[in-house]
CSV table of C-alpha atoms (C1' of nucleotides) in Angstrom, one decimal:
chain,number,residue,atom,x,y,z
A,16,MET,CA,29.2,-26.7,-10.4
A,17,ASN,CA,25.4,-25.6,-10.8
A,18,ARG,CA,23.9,-27.3,-13.6
A,19,THR,CA,25.3,-25.4,-17.0
A,20,ALA,CA,28.9,-24.9,-16.1
A,21,GLY,CA,29.5,-21.3,-16.5
A,22,HIS,CA,26.7,-18.0,-15.9
A,23,VAL,CA,23.7,-17.9,-17.9
A,24,PRO,CA,23.8,-14.1,-19.4
A,25,ARG,CA,20.9,-12.4,-17.8
A,26,PRO,CA,18.3,-12.0,-20.2
A,27,THR,CA,18.1,-8.9,-21.8
A,28,ARG,CA,14.6,-7.8,-20.3
A,29,ASP,CA,15.8,-8.1,-16.8
A,30,ARG,CA,18.7,-6.2,-17.8
A,31,ILE,CA,16.9,-3.4,-18.5
A,32,LEU,CA,15.0,-3.5,-15.3
A,33,ASP,CA,18.2,-3.9,-13.5
A,34,ALA,CA,19.6,-0.7,-15.0
A,35,ALA,CA,16.1,1.1,-14.7
A,36,GLU,CA,16.4,0.1,-11.2
A,37,ARG,CA,20.0,1.6,-10.6
A,38,LEU,CA,19.3,4.6,-12.4
A,39,PHE,CA,16.0,5.4,-11.5
A,40,ALA,CA,17.0,5.5,-8.2
A,41,GLU,CA,20.0,8.1,-8.6
A,42,HIS,CA,19.0,10.1,-10.6
A,43,GLY,CA,14.7,10.1,-10.1
A,44,PHE,CA,12.1,9.1,-12.9
A,45,ALA,CA,12.3,12.0,-15.1
A,46,ASP,CA,16.3,12.6,-15.2
A,47,THR,CA,16.7,9.2,-16.3
A,48,SER,CA,16.5,8.2,-19.5
A,49,LEU,CA,15.5,5.0,-21.9
A,50,ARG,CA,18.7,6.3,-23.5
A,51,MET,CA,20.3,5.7,-20.2
A,52,ILE,CA,19.3,2.9,-19.2
A,53,THR,CA,20.0,0.8,-22.6
A,54,ALA,CA,23.1,2.5,-22.6
A,55,GLU,CA,23.9,0.7,-18.9
A,56,ALA,CA,22.0,-2.3,-19.7
A,57,GLY,CA,24.1,-2.9,-23.2
A,58,ALA,CA,20.3,-3.0,-25.0
A,59,ASN,CA,19.2,-1.3,-27.8
A,60,LEU,CA,16.8,1.4,-27.3
A,61,ALA,CA,14.4,-0.2,-28.8
A,62,ALA,CA,14.0,-3.1,-26.6
A,63,VAL,CA,12.2,-0.8,-23.9
A,64,ASN,CA,9.6,0.1,-26.1
A,65,TYR,CA,9.8,-4.1,-27.1
A,66,TYR,CA,9.3,-5.7,-24.0
A,67,PHE,CA,7.4,-2.9,-21.8
A,68,GLN,CA,5.5,-0.6,-24.0
A,69,SER,CA,6.2,2.3,-22.6
A,70,LYS,CA,8.4,4.4,-20.1
A,71,ASP,CA,5.6,4.3,-17.3
A,72,ILE,CA,4.8,0.8,-17.9
A,73,LEU,CA,8.8,0.3,-17.1
A,74,ILE,CA,8.1,1.9,-14.1
A,75,GLN,CA,5.4,0.3,-12.8
A,76,GLU,CA,7.3,-3.1,-13.7
A,77,VAL,CA,10.4,-2.1,-11.3
A,78,PHE,CA,8.1,-0.9,-8.5
A,79,ALA,CA,6.1,-4.5,-8.7
A,80,ARG,CA,8.9,-6.9,-9.2
A,81,ARG,CA,10.2,-5.9,-5.4
A,82,LEU,CA,7.5,-4.5,-3.7
A,83,GLY,CA,5.6,-8.3,-4.8
A,84,PRO,CA,7.7,-10.7,-2.1
A,85,LEU,CA,8.8,-7.5,-0.3
A,86,ASN,CA,5.1,-7.5,1.4
A,87,GLU,CA,4.5,-10.9,0.7
A,88,LYS,CA,7.4,-11.9,3.5
A,89,ARG,CA,5.8,-9.1,5.4
A,90,LEU,CA,2.3,-10.5,6.0
A,91,GLN,CA,4.2,-14.3,6.6
A,92,MET,CA,5.9,-12.7,9.4
A,93,LEU,CA,2.9,-11.2,10.7
A,94,ASP,CA,0.8,-14.0,10.1
A,95,ALA,CA,3.7,-16.0,12.1
A,96,CYS,CA,3.2,-13.5,14.9
A,97,GLU,CA,-0.3,-13.6,15.1
A,98,ARG,CA,-0.6,-17.3,15.4
A,99,GLU,CA,2.6,-17.4,18.1
A,100,ALA,CA,0.2,-14.8,20.3
A,101,GLY,CA,-2.6,-16.9,20.1
A,102,ASP,CA,-5.8,-15.6,22.4
A,103,GLY,CA,-3.2,-13.6,24.6
A,104,PRO,CA,-2.1,-9.9,23.9
A,105,LEU,CA,-0.3,-9.5,20.7
A,106,PRO,CA,3.2,-8.2,21.3
A,107,LEU,CA,4.1,-4.6,19.5
A,108,ALA,CA,7.8,-5.1,18.7
A,109,GLY,CA,7.4,-8.0,16.9
A,110,VAL,CA,4.5,-6.5,15.0
A,111,LEU,CA,7.0,-3.5,14.4
A,112,ARG,CA,9.7,-6.1,13.4
A,113,ALA,CA,7.2,-7.8,10.2
A,114,PHE,CA,6.8,-4.6,9.1
A,115,VAL,CA,10.2,-3.3,9.5
A,116,ASP,CA,12.6,-6.5,9.1
A,117,PRO,CA,12.1,-6.9,4.9
A,118,PRO,CA,12.3,-3.8,3.7
A,119,ILE,CA,16.2,-3.2,6.1
A,120,ARG,CA,16.7,-6.5,5.4
A,121,MET,CA,15.6,-5.9,1.4
A,122,THR,CA,18.1,-3.1,1.2
A,123,LEU,CA,20.9,-4.5,3.6
A,124,SER,CA,21.1,-7.8,2.0
A,125,ASP,CA,22.6,-7.1,-1.6
A,126,PRO,CA,24.8,-3.8,-1.2
A,127,GLU,CA,24.2,-3.1,-5.2
A,128,VAL,CA,20.6,-4.0,-5.4
A,129,GLY,CA,19.8,-3.2,-1.7
A,130,ALA,CA,20.6,1.3,-1.8
A,131,SER,CA,18.8,1.4,-5.2
A,132,ALA,CA,15.8,-0.7,-3.8
A,133,GLY,CA,15.9,1.6,-0.6
A,134,ARG,CA,15.9,4.8,-2.4
A,135,LEU,CA,13.6,3.8,-4.9
A,136,LEU,CA,11.2,2.6,-1.9
A,137,GLY,CA,12.2,6.3,-0.7
A,138,ARG,CA,11.9,8.2,-4.0
A,139,MET,CA,8.0,7.0,-4.1
A,140,TYR,CA,6.9,7.2,-0.3
A,141,MET,CA,8.1,11.0,-1.4
A,142,GLN,CA,6.4,11.4,-4.3
A,143,PRO,CA,2.7,10.4,-4.5
A,144,GLY,CA,0.4,11.0,-7.6
A,145,GLY,CA,0.0,10.4,-10.9
A,146,LEU,CA,1.7,6.8,-11.7
A,147,PHE,CA,2.5,6.3,-8.0
A,148,ASP,CA,-1.3,6.3,-6.9
A,149,GLN,CA,-1.9,2.8,-8.8
A,150,VAL,CA,1.0,0.9,-7.5
A,151,PHE,CA,0.5,2.0,-4.1
A,152,GLN,CA,-3.4,1.0,-4.1
A,153,ALA,CA,-2.5,-2.1,-5.4
A,154,GLN,CA,0.8,-3.0,-3.6
A,155,PHE,CA,-0.2,-1.7,0.2
A,156,GLY,CA,-4.2,-2.1,0.1
A,157,ARG,CA,-3.3,-5.2,1.7
A,158,ILE,CA,-0.9,-4.4,4.2
A,159,LYS,CA,-2.3,-1.5,5.1
A,160,GLN,CA,-5.5,-3.3,6.4
A,161,ARG,CA,-3.7,-6.3,7.8
A,162,PHE,CA,-0.9,-4.2,10.1
A,163,MET,CA,-3.4,-1.7,11.3
A,164,ALA,CA,-5.1,-3.6,13.1
A,165,ALA,CA,-2.6,-5.6,14.9
A,166,MET,CA,-1.7,-2.1,15.7
A,167,ARG,CA,-4.9,-1.7,17.3
A,168,ARG,CA,-5.0,-4.7,19.3
A,169,ALA,CA,-0.9,-4.5,19.6
A,170,LEU,CA,-2.0,-0.9,21.7
A,171,PRO,CA,-5.3,-1.0,22.5
A,172,GLU,CA,-4.7,2.1,24.8
A,173,VAL,CA,-3.8,4.6,22.1
A,174,ALA,CA,-6.6,6.8,21.1
A,175,GLU,CA,-7.2,5.8,17.2
A,176,GLU,CA,-6.9,9.5,15.8
A,177,GLU,CA,-2.9,9.4,18.3
A,178,MET,CA,-2.5,5.9,16.7
A,179,LEU,CA,-3.0,7.1,13.0
A,180,TRP,CA,-0.5,9.6,13.4
A,181,ARG,CA,1.7,7.9,15.7
A,182,ILE,CA,1.8,5.2,12.3
A,183,HIS,CA,3.0,7.7,10.1
A,184,PHE,CA,5.2,9.3,12.2
A,185,MET,CA,6.6,5.6,11.9
A,186,ILE,CA,6.6,5.4,8.0
A,187,GLY,CA,8.6,8.7,7.8
A,188,SER,CA,11.7,7.1,9.9
A,189,LEU,CA,11.4,3.9,8.0
A,190,ALA,CA,11.1,5.5,5.0
A,191,HIS,CA,14.2,7.8,5.5
A,192,THR,CA,16.0,4.9,7.1
A,193,LEU,CA,15.5,2.9,3.8
A,194,ALA,CA,16.7,5.8,1.3
A,195,GLY,CA,18.8,8.8,3.9
A,196,ARG,CA,21.9,6.7,3.7
A,197,GLU,CA,23.7,9.9,2.6
A,198,HIS,CA,21.9,12.2,5.5
A,199,LEU,CA,23.3,10.0,8.1
A,200,ALA,CA,26.6,10.1,6.0
A,201,PHE,CA,26.3,14.1,6.6
A,202,LEU,CA,24.6,14.4,10.1
A,203,SER,CA,27.5,12.0,11.5
A,204,ASP,CA,30.5,13.6,9.4
A,205,GLY,CA,30.9,9.6,7.7
A,206,ARG,CA,31.4,8.3,11.1
A,207,CYS,CA,28.4,6.4,11.4
A,208,GLY,CA,28.3,3.7,8.5
A,209,VAL,CA,25.6,0.6,7.9
A,210,THR,CA,26.1,-2.0,10.7
A,211,ASP,CA,24.4,-5.3,9.8
A,212,ALA,CA,20.4,-5.6,9.2
A,213,ASP,CA,19.8,-6.7,13.2
A,214,THR,CA,21.7,-4.2,14.8
A,215,LEU,CA,19.6,-1.7,12.9
A,216,ILE,CA,16.6,-3.1,12.8
A,217,ALA,CA,16.8,-3.5,16.8
A,218,ARG,CA,17.5,0.3,17.1
A,219,LEU,CA,14.5,1.1,14.9
A,220,VAL,CA,12.0,-1.1,16.7
A,221,THR,CA,13.7,0.2,19.6
A,222,PHE,CA,12.9,4.0,19.2
A,223,LEU,CA,9.3,2.9,17.2
A,224,GLU,CA,8.0,1.1,20.2
A,225,ALA,CA,8.3,3.4,22.8
A,226,GLY,CA,7.4,6.3,20.9
A,227,LEU,CA,3.9,4.5,19.9
A,228,ARG,CA,3.9,3.8,23.2
A,229,ALA,CA,4.0,7.1,24.6
A,230,PRO,CA,1.9,8.2,27.4
A,231,ALA,CA,-0.7,11.3,25.8
A,232,ALA,CA,0.8,14.6,25.3
A,233,HIS,CA,-0.4,17.0,27.7
A,234,ARG,CA,-0.6,19.6,24.9
A,235,GLY,CA,2.5,22.0,26.6
A,236,GLY,CA,2.9,25.8,26.0
A,237,THR,CA,5.5,27.3,23.7
A,238,ALA,CA,8.1,27.8,26.3
A,239,CYS,CA,11.2,25.6,26.7
A,240,GLU,CA,9.4,22.3,28.8
B,11,MET,CA,-7.9,50.3,4.7
B,12,ASN,CA,-4.5,49.9,5.1
B,13,ARG,CA,-1.8,52.5,3.1
B,14,THR,CA,-2.9,52.4,-0.1
B,15,ALA,CA,-6.4,51.3,-1.1
B,16,GLY,CA,-5.8,48.8,-3.0
B,17,HIS,CA,-3.5,45.5,-3.0
B,18,VAL,CA,-0.4,46.6,-4.9
B,19,PRO,CA,0.5,43.7,-7.6
B,20,ARG,CA,3.7,41.3,-6.6
B,21,PRO,CA,6.7,41.9,-8.5
B,22,THR,CA,7.5,39.3,-11.3
B,23,ARG,CA,10.1,37.9,-9.6
B,24,ASP,CA,8.0,37.2,-6.3
B,25,ARG,CA,5.3,35.9,-8.8
B,26,ILE,CA,8.0,33.1,-10.7
B,27,LEU,CA,9.4,32.0,-7.0
B,28,ASP,CA,5.6,31.3,-5.8
B,29,ALA,CA,5.0,30.0,-9.1
B,30,ALA,CA,8.0,27.9,-8.7
B,31,GLU,CA,7.6,26.9,-5.5
B,32,ARG,CA,4.3,25.5,-5.7
B,33,LEU,CA,5.1,23.9,-9.0
B,34,PHE,CA,8.3,22.6,-8.3
B,35,ALA,CA,6.5,20.8,-5.0
B,36,GLU,CA,3.6,19.3,-7.1
B,37,HIS,CA,5.0,17.8,-10.0
B,38,GLY,CA,9.2,17.9,-8.9
B,39,PHE,CA,12.1,19.8,-10.7
B,40,ALA,CA,12.9,17.7,-13.8
B,41,ASP,CA,8.8,17.7,-14.4
B,42,THR,CA,8.3,21.7,-14.1
B,43,SER,CA,9.5,23.0,-17.3
B,44,LEU,CA,10.2,26.7,-16.9
B,45,ARG,CA,7.0,27.6,-19.3
B,46,MET,CA,4.8,25.7,-16.8
B,47,ILE,CA,6.4,28.2,-14.4
B,48,THR,CA,5.7,31.6,-16.1
B,49,ALA,CA,2.6,30.8,-17.7
B,50,GLU,CA,1.3,30.1,-14.5
B,51,ALA,CA,3.2,33.2,-12.8
B,52,GLY,CA,1.4,35.2,-15.2
B,53,ALA,CA,5.3,36.3,-16.9
B,54,ASN,CA,7.1,35.8,-19.8
B,55,LEU,CA,9.5,32.8,-20.4
B,56,ALA,CA,12.6,35.3,-21.0
B,57,ALA,CA,12.0,36.7,-17.6
B,58,VAL,CA,13.2,33.5,-16.0
B,59,ASN,CA,16.2,34.4,-17.4
B,60,TYR,CA,16.6,38.1,-16.7
B,61,TYR,CA,16.3,37.5,-13.0
B,62,PHE,CA,17.7,34.3,-12.3
B,63,GLN,CA,20.7,33.2,-14.9
B,64,SER,CA,19.4,29.8,-14.8
B,65,LYS,CA,16.6,26.7,-13.5
B,66,ASP,CA,19.2,25.4,-11.3
B,67,ILE,CA,19.6,29.0,-9.7
B,68,LEU,CA,16.1,29.4,-9.3
B,69,ILE,CA,15.6,26.4,-8.0
B,70,GLN,CA,18.3,27.5,-5.2
B,71,GLU,CA,16.4,30.8,-4.6
B,72,VAL,CA,13.2,29.1,-4.2
B,73,PHE,CA,15.0,27.2,-1.2
B,74,ALA,CA,17.0,30.1,0.3
B,75,ARG,CA,13.9,32.1,0.4
B,76,ARG,CA,12.2,30.0,2.9
B,77,LEU,CA,15.1,28.0,4.6
B,78,GLY,CA,17.2,31.0,5.9
B,79,PRO,CA,14.4,32.6,7.9
B,80,LEU,CA,13.2,28.9,9.0
B,81,ASN,CA,16.5,27.8,10.2
B,82,GLU,CA,16.8,31.5,11.8
B,83,LYS,CA,13.8,30.8,14.2
B,84,ARG,CA,14.9,27.1,14.9
B,85,LEU,CA,18.0,29.0,16.0
B,86,GLN,CA,16.3,31.8,18.3
B,87,MET,CA,14.4,29.1,19.5
B,88,LEU,CA,17.1,26.8,20.7
B,89,ASP,CA,18.7,29.8,22.2
B,90,ALA,CA,15.8,30.6,24.2
B,91,CYS,CA,16.2,26.9,25.7
B,92,GLU,CA,19.5,27.5,26.7
B,93,ARG,CA,19.1,30.5,28.1
B,94,GLU,CA,16.2,29.4,30.2
B,95,ALA,CA,17.7,26.3,31.0
B,96,GLY,CA,21.3,28.4,32.6
B,97,ASP,CA,23.5,25.8,33.8
B,98,GLY,CA,20.6,23.1,34.6
B,99,PRO,CA,19.6,20.4,32.4
B,100,LEU,CA,18.5,21.2,28.9
B,101,PRO,CA,15.2,19.6,28.8
B,102,LEU,CA,15.0,17.4,25.5
B,103,ALA,CA,11.1,18.4,24.9
B,104,GLY,CA,12.7,21.8,24.5
B,105,VAL,CA,15.3,21.3,22.1
B,106,LEU,CA,12.8,18.5,20.3
B,107,ARG,CA,10.5,21.7,19.7
B,108,ALA,CA,13.0,24.4,18.6
B,109,PHE,CA,13.5,21.7,15.8
B,110,VAL,CA,10.2,20.6,14.7
B,111,ASP,CA,7.7,23.7,15.7
B,112,PRO,CA,9.0,26.5,12.9
B,113,PRO,CA,8.4,24.0,10.1
B,114,ILE,CA,6.0,22.6,11.4
B,115,ARG,CA,4.1,26.0,11.9
B,116,MET,CA,5.5,27.1,8.0
B,117,THR,CA,4.0,24.3,6.6
B,118,LEU,CA,0.3,24.9,8.6
B,119,SER,CA,-0.2,29.0,8.7
B,120,ASP,CA,-0.4,29.9,5.2
B,121,PRO,CA,-2.6,25.7,4.0
B,122,GLU,CA,-1.4,27.2,0.3
B,123,VAL,CA,1.8,27.9,0.7
B,124,GLY,CA,2.1,25.6,3.5
B,125,ALA,CA,1.6,22.7,2.1
B,126,SER,CA,3.9,23.7,-1.2
B,127,ALA,CA,7.1,24.2,1.2
B,128,GLY,CA,6.3,21.7,3.5
B,129,ARG,CA,6.5,19.1,0.5
B,130,LEU,CA,9.4,20.8,-1.1
B,131,LEU,CA,11.5,20.2,2.1
B,132,GLY,CA,10.1,16.5,1.8
B,133,ARG,CA,11.7,16.4,-1.4
B,134,MET,CA,14.6,18.0,-1.3
B,135,TYR,CA,15.6,15.6,2.0
B,136,MET,CA,14.9,12.7,-0.5
B,137,GLN,CA,16.6,13.8,-3.1
B,138,PRO,CA,20.3,14.4,-2.4
B,139,GLY,CA,23.1,14.9,-4.5
B,140,GLY,CA,24.0,17.7,-7.0
B,141,LEU,CA,22.7,20.9,-6.6
B,142,PHE,CA,21.1,20.1,-3.2
B,143,ASP,CA,24.1,19.5,-1.5
B,144,GLN,CA,25.0,23.2,-1.9
B,145,VAL,CA,21.6,23.8,-0.6
B,146,PHE,CA,21.8,21.5,2.5
B,147,GLN,CA,25.2,22.3,3.5
B,148,ALA,CA,24.7,25.8,3.0
B,149,GLN,CA,21.4,25.7,5.3
B,150,PHE,CA,21.9,23.0,7.6
B,151,GLY,CA,25.4,23.1,8.7
B,152,ARG,CA,24.6,25.5,11.7
B,153,ILE,CA,21.3,24.0,12.1
B,154,LYS,CA,23.1,20.8,12.6
B,155,GLN,CA,26.1,21.8,14.8
B,156,ARG,CA,24.1,23.9,17.3
B,157,PHE,CA,21.0,20.7,17.4
B,158,MET,CA,23.7,18.0,17.8
B,159,ALA,CA,25.6,19.5,20.6
B,160,ALA,CA,22.0,20.3,22.3
B,161,MET,CA,20.8,16.7,21.6
B,162,ARG,CA,23.8,15.4,23.4
B,163,ARG,CA,23.9,17.4,26.5
B,164,ALA,CA,20.3,16.7,26.9
B,165,LEU,CA,20.3,12.9,26.5
B,166,PRO,CA,24.1,12.4,27.8
B,167,GLU,CA,22.6,8.8,28.8
B,168,VAL,CA,22.5,7.5,24.8
B,169,ALA,CA,25.6,6.1,23.1
B,170,GLU,CA,27.0,8.3,20.7
B,171,GLU,CA,26.7,6.1,17.5
B,172,GLU,CA,22.9,5.1,19.0
B,173,MET,CA,21.7,8.9,19.2
B,174,LEU,CA,23.1,9.6,15.2
B,175,TRP,CA,20.7,6.7,14.1
B,176,ARG,CA,17.7,8.1,16.4
B,177,ILE,CA,18.0,11.7,15.3
B,178,HIS,CA,18.1,10.0,11.7
B,179,PHE,CA,14.7,8.5,12.8
B,180,MET,CA,13.6,11.5,14.0
B,181,ILE,CA,14.4,13.7,10.8
B,182,GLY,CA,13.2,10.8,8.7
B,183,SER,CA,9.5,11.5,11.1
B,184,LEU,CA,9.9,15.1,10.9
B,185,ALA,CA,9.9,15.5,7.3
B,186,HIS,CA,7.3,12.9,6.5
B,187,THR,CA,4.8,15.0,8.9
B,188,LEU,CA,5.6,17.7,6.2
B,189,ALA,CA,5.7,16.3,3.3
B,190,GLY,CA,3.5,13.3,3.7
B,191,ARG,CA,-0.3,14.7,3.8
B,192,GLU,CA,-1.9,12.3,1.0
B,193,HIS,CA,-0.3,9.6,3.0
B,194,LEU,CA,-2.2,9.9,5.9
B,195,ALA,CA,-4.9,10.4,4.2
B,196,PHE,CA,-4.7,7.7,2.5
B,197,LEU,CA,-3.6,5.8,5.9
B,198,SER,CA,-6.7,6.9,7.8
B,199,ASP,CA,-8.9,7.0,4.8
B,200,GLY,CA,-9.3,10.7,4.9
B,201,ARG,CA,-10.7,10.4,8.7
B,202,CYS,CA,-7.5,12.1,9.6
B,203,GLY,CA,-7.2,15.9,8.5
B,204,VAL,CA,-4.8,18.4,9.8
B,205,THR,CA,-5.3,19.7,13.1
B,206,ASP,CA,-3.6,23.1,14.3
B,207,ALA,CA,-0.3,23.1,14.4
B,208,ASP,CA,0.1,22.9,18.6
B,209,THR,CA,-1.7,19.5,18.5
B,210,LEU,CA,0.3,18.1,15.9
B,211,ILE,CA,3.6,19.8,17.1
B,212,ALA,CA,2.9,18.4,20.9
B,213,ARG,CA,1.9,14.8,19.2
B,214,LEU,CA,5.4,14.6,17.4
B,215,VAL,CA,7.2,15.7,20.3
B,216,THR,CA,5.3,13.3,22.5
B,217,PHE,CA,6.4,10.1,20.0
B,218,LEU,CA,9.8,11.8,19.6
B,219,GLU,CA,11.3,12.5,23.3
B,220,ALA,CA,9.5,8.8,24.2
B,221,GLY,CA,11.6,6.9,21.3
B,222,LEU,CA,14.7,8.9,22.0
B,223,ARG,CA,14.7,8.4,25.7
B,224,ALA,CA,14.2,4.4,25.5
B,225,PRO,CA,16.8,1.8,27.0
B,226,ALA,CA,19.3,1.0,23.8
B,227,ALA,CA,18.2,-2.2,22.4
B,228,HIS,CA,18.7,-5.3,23.7
B,229,ARG,CA,19.3,-7.1,20.4
B,230,GLY,CA,16.4,-9.8,20.3
B,231,GLY,CA,16.6,-12.9,17.8
B,232,THR,CA,14.0,-12.8,15.0
B,233,ALA,CA,11.2,-14.5,16.7
B,234,CYS,CA,8.1,-12.5,17.6
B,235,GLU,CA,9.2,-10.5,21.0
C,7,DG,C1',14.2,-10.5,-31.2
C,8,DT,C1',17.5,-7.2,-32.4
C,9,DC,C1',19.2,-3.1,-34.7
C,10,DT,C1',19.2,1.6,-37.4
C,11,DA,C1',17.1,5.8,-38.7
C,12,DT,C1',13.9,8.6,-38.6
C,13,DA,C1',9.4,10.8,-37.1
C,14,DT,C1',7.4,14.2,-33.6
C,15,DG,C1',7.5,17.3,-29.7
C,16,DG,C1',9.7,20.0,-25.9
C,17,DG,C1',12.8,21.1,-23.3
C,18,DG,C1',16.5,25.7,-21.5
C,19,DA,C1',18.4,29.4,-23.5
C,20,DT,C1',19.5,33.3,-25.9
C,21,DA,C1',19.1,37.6,-29.5
C,22,DG,C1',17.4,41.5,-30.4
C,23,DA,C1',13.1,44.5,-30.4
C,24,DC,C1',9.9,47.5,-28.0
D,28,DG,C1',11.6,45.2,-18.2
D,29,DT,C1',9.3,42.7,-21.4
D,30,DC,C1',8.0,40.8,-25.3
D,31,DT,C1',8.6,37.6,-30.3
D,32,DA,C1',11.1,34.5,-31.9
D,33,DT,C1',14.2,31.0,-32.9
D,34,DC,C1',18.3,28.0,-31.9
D,35,DC,C1',19.9,23.7,-30.7
D,36,DC,C1',19.2,19.4,-27.9
D,37,DC,C1',17.5,15.6,-26.1
D,38,DA,C1',13.6,13.3,-25.0
D,39,DT,C1',9.7,9.3,-25.9
D,40,DA,C1',7.9,7.0,-29.7
D,41,DT,C1',7.9,4.1,-34.2
D,42,DA,C1',9.1,2.1,-38.4
D,43,DG,C1',10.5,-0.9,-41.0
D,44,DA,C1',15.1,-3.4,-42.5
D,45,DC,C1',18.2,-8.0,-40.8
DNA sequence: GTCTATATGGGGATAGAC
DNA sequence: GTCTATCCCCATATAGAC
């Protein structure tokens, strides 16, 4: 059918990365031992230290493998959006879609790997310091620069500081969407499952666009409206 | 000046809870050892097993100490809001303020304990399963029930499933606001510090209200708007 | 490249003196 | 209530045979 009839077994290094990704997502980094990883990967304990030099480096590799292509896709979509806009106004919805579409689509594409990668991203968002600052700076430096500029252009009427806070809120919504599957189940008593990526992206973009465009707060008192 | 001239030293049990809260927030649960906690608390290692029976129970106590009063305050504010509304329409901004005001004010009141408690809440939001499900169900059961009903009453025009997703987005924004101080610093290159609680609450409520009230998505294609 | 065996350290928990 | 000393387990990492 394809080239070599049967399926080619995944090399040990990849199996370790796959298992690590899944287990890190499920149990966290400290609570996942190399023994658990190698057991699930069907590899030997010593193989981890052979392919990667340490657990820390393994963690970094797990992230780099997903975040590289993911952010590449984001930039491609933003490029397309800016190209299409030309000198005219930059449509906010397009910028937002470029930002949230790739990660959401990734987490929903393969139900298995998607759930893991999503929760893993959420975990890193919520766990700054130490190891993760390096990953963060390396992977999100360009993303930050490009999207901040695009947002300013798409929303010139929002003041600088207000804009930063709103982007902050936005990232929170996205992170929770990617990582908080269980919370939605709890919230909805299981009634609210996962629909398709298009619907979810549309829902999130609609919510975010309205929030980002809101007229500035009037600084009301503590009373009930 | 007050009653007993000097300061009364905090009892050992409280010092352990304080240290645990701070260290759990900074390093996570698995990465914080009882030895680190007792060292910071100026207590003996065995004291943890004397006052609490295990590390797990200590973790639960750390949460219960903050979440109890916090959610009590939320319900009080929601009560006041509903009382004020009477039979008339329930103002969405008031409901939102009852939800986000107590946690934000708590995290900003005491800069030290506030930052810890905030990050801790964020950590739990992002780390479901096991221990945390119990805490979740116990602490947030009533909150969920009351606020879901209030939201439906304040926003009858939003369809049920859409509402659930939007509340999901909202919780993400709040969690990130409480826990993601470093991310805002990274995002703004340090330009965006913490203002006062009133301003932040007003900003968040404005953002959320607009997002929640947005007309339902029209399910646009992948193109740039 | 893959294995076994082990070195080394740190963790949670507890017994029992004071 | 608070301490010291210790038990027992599991982690990461490495050495060295195959």
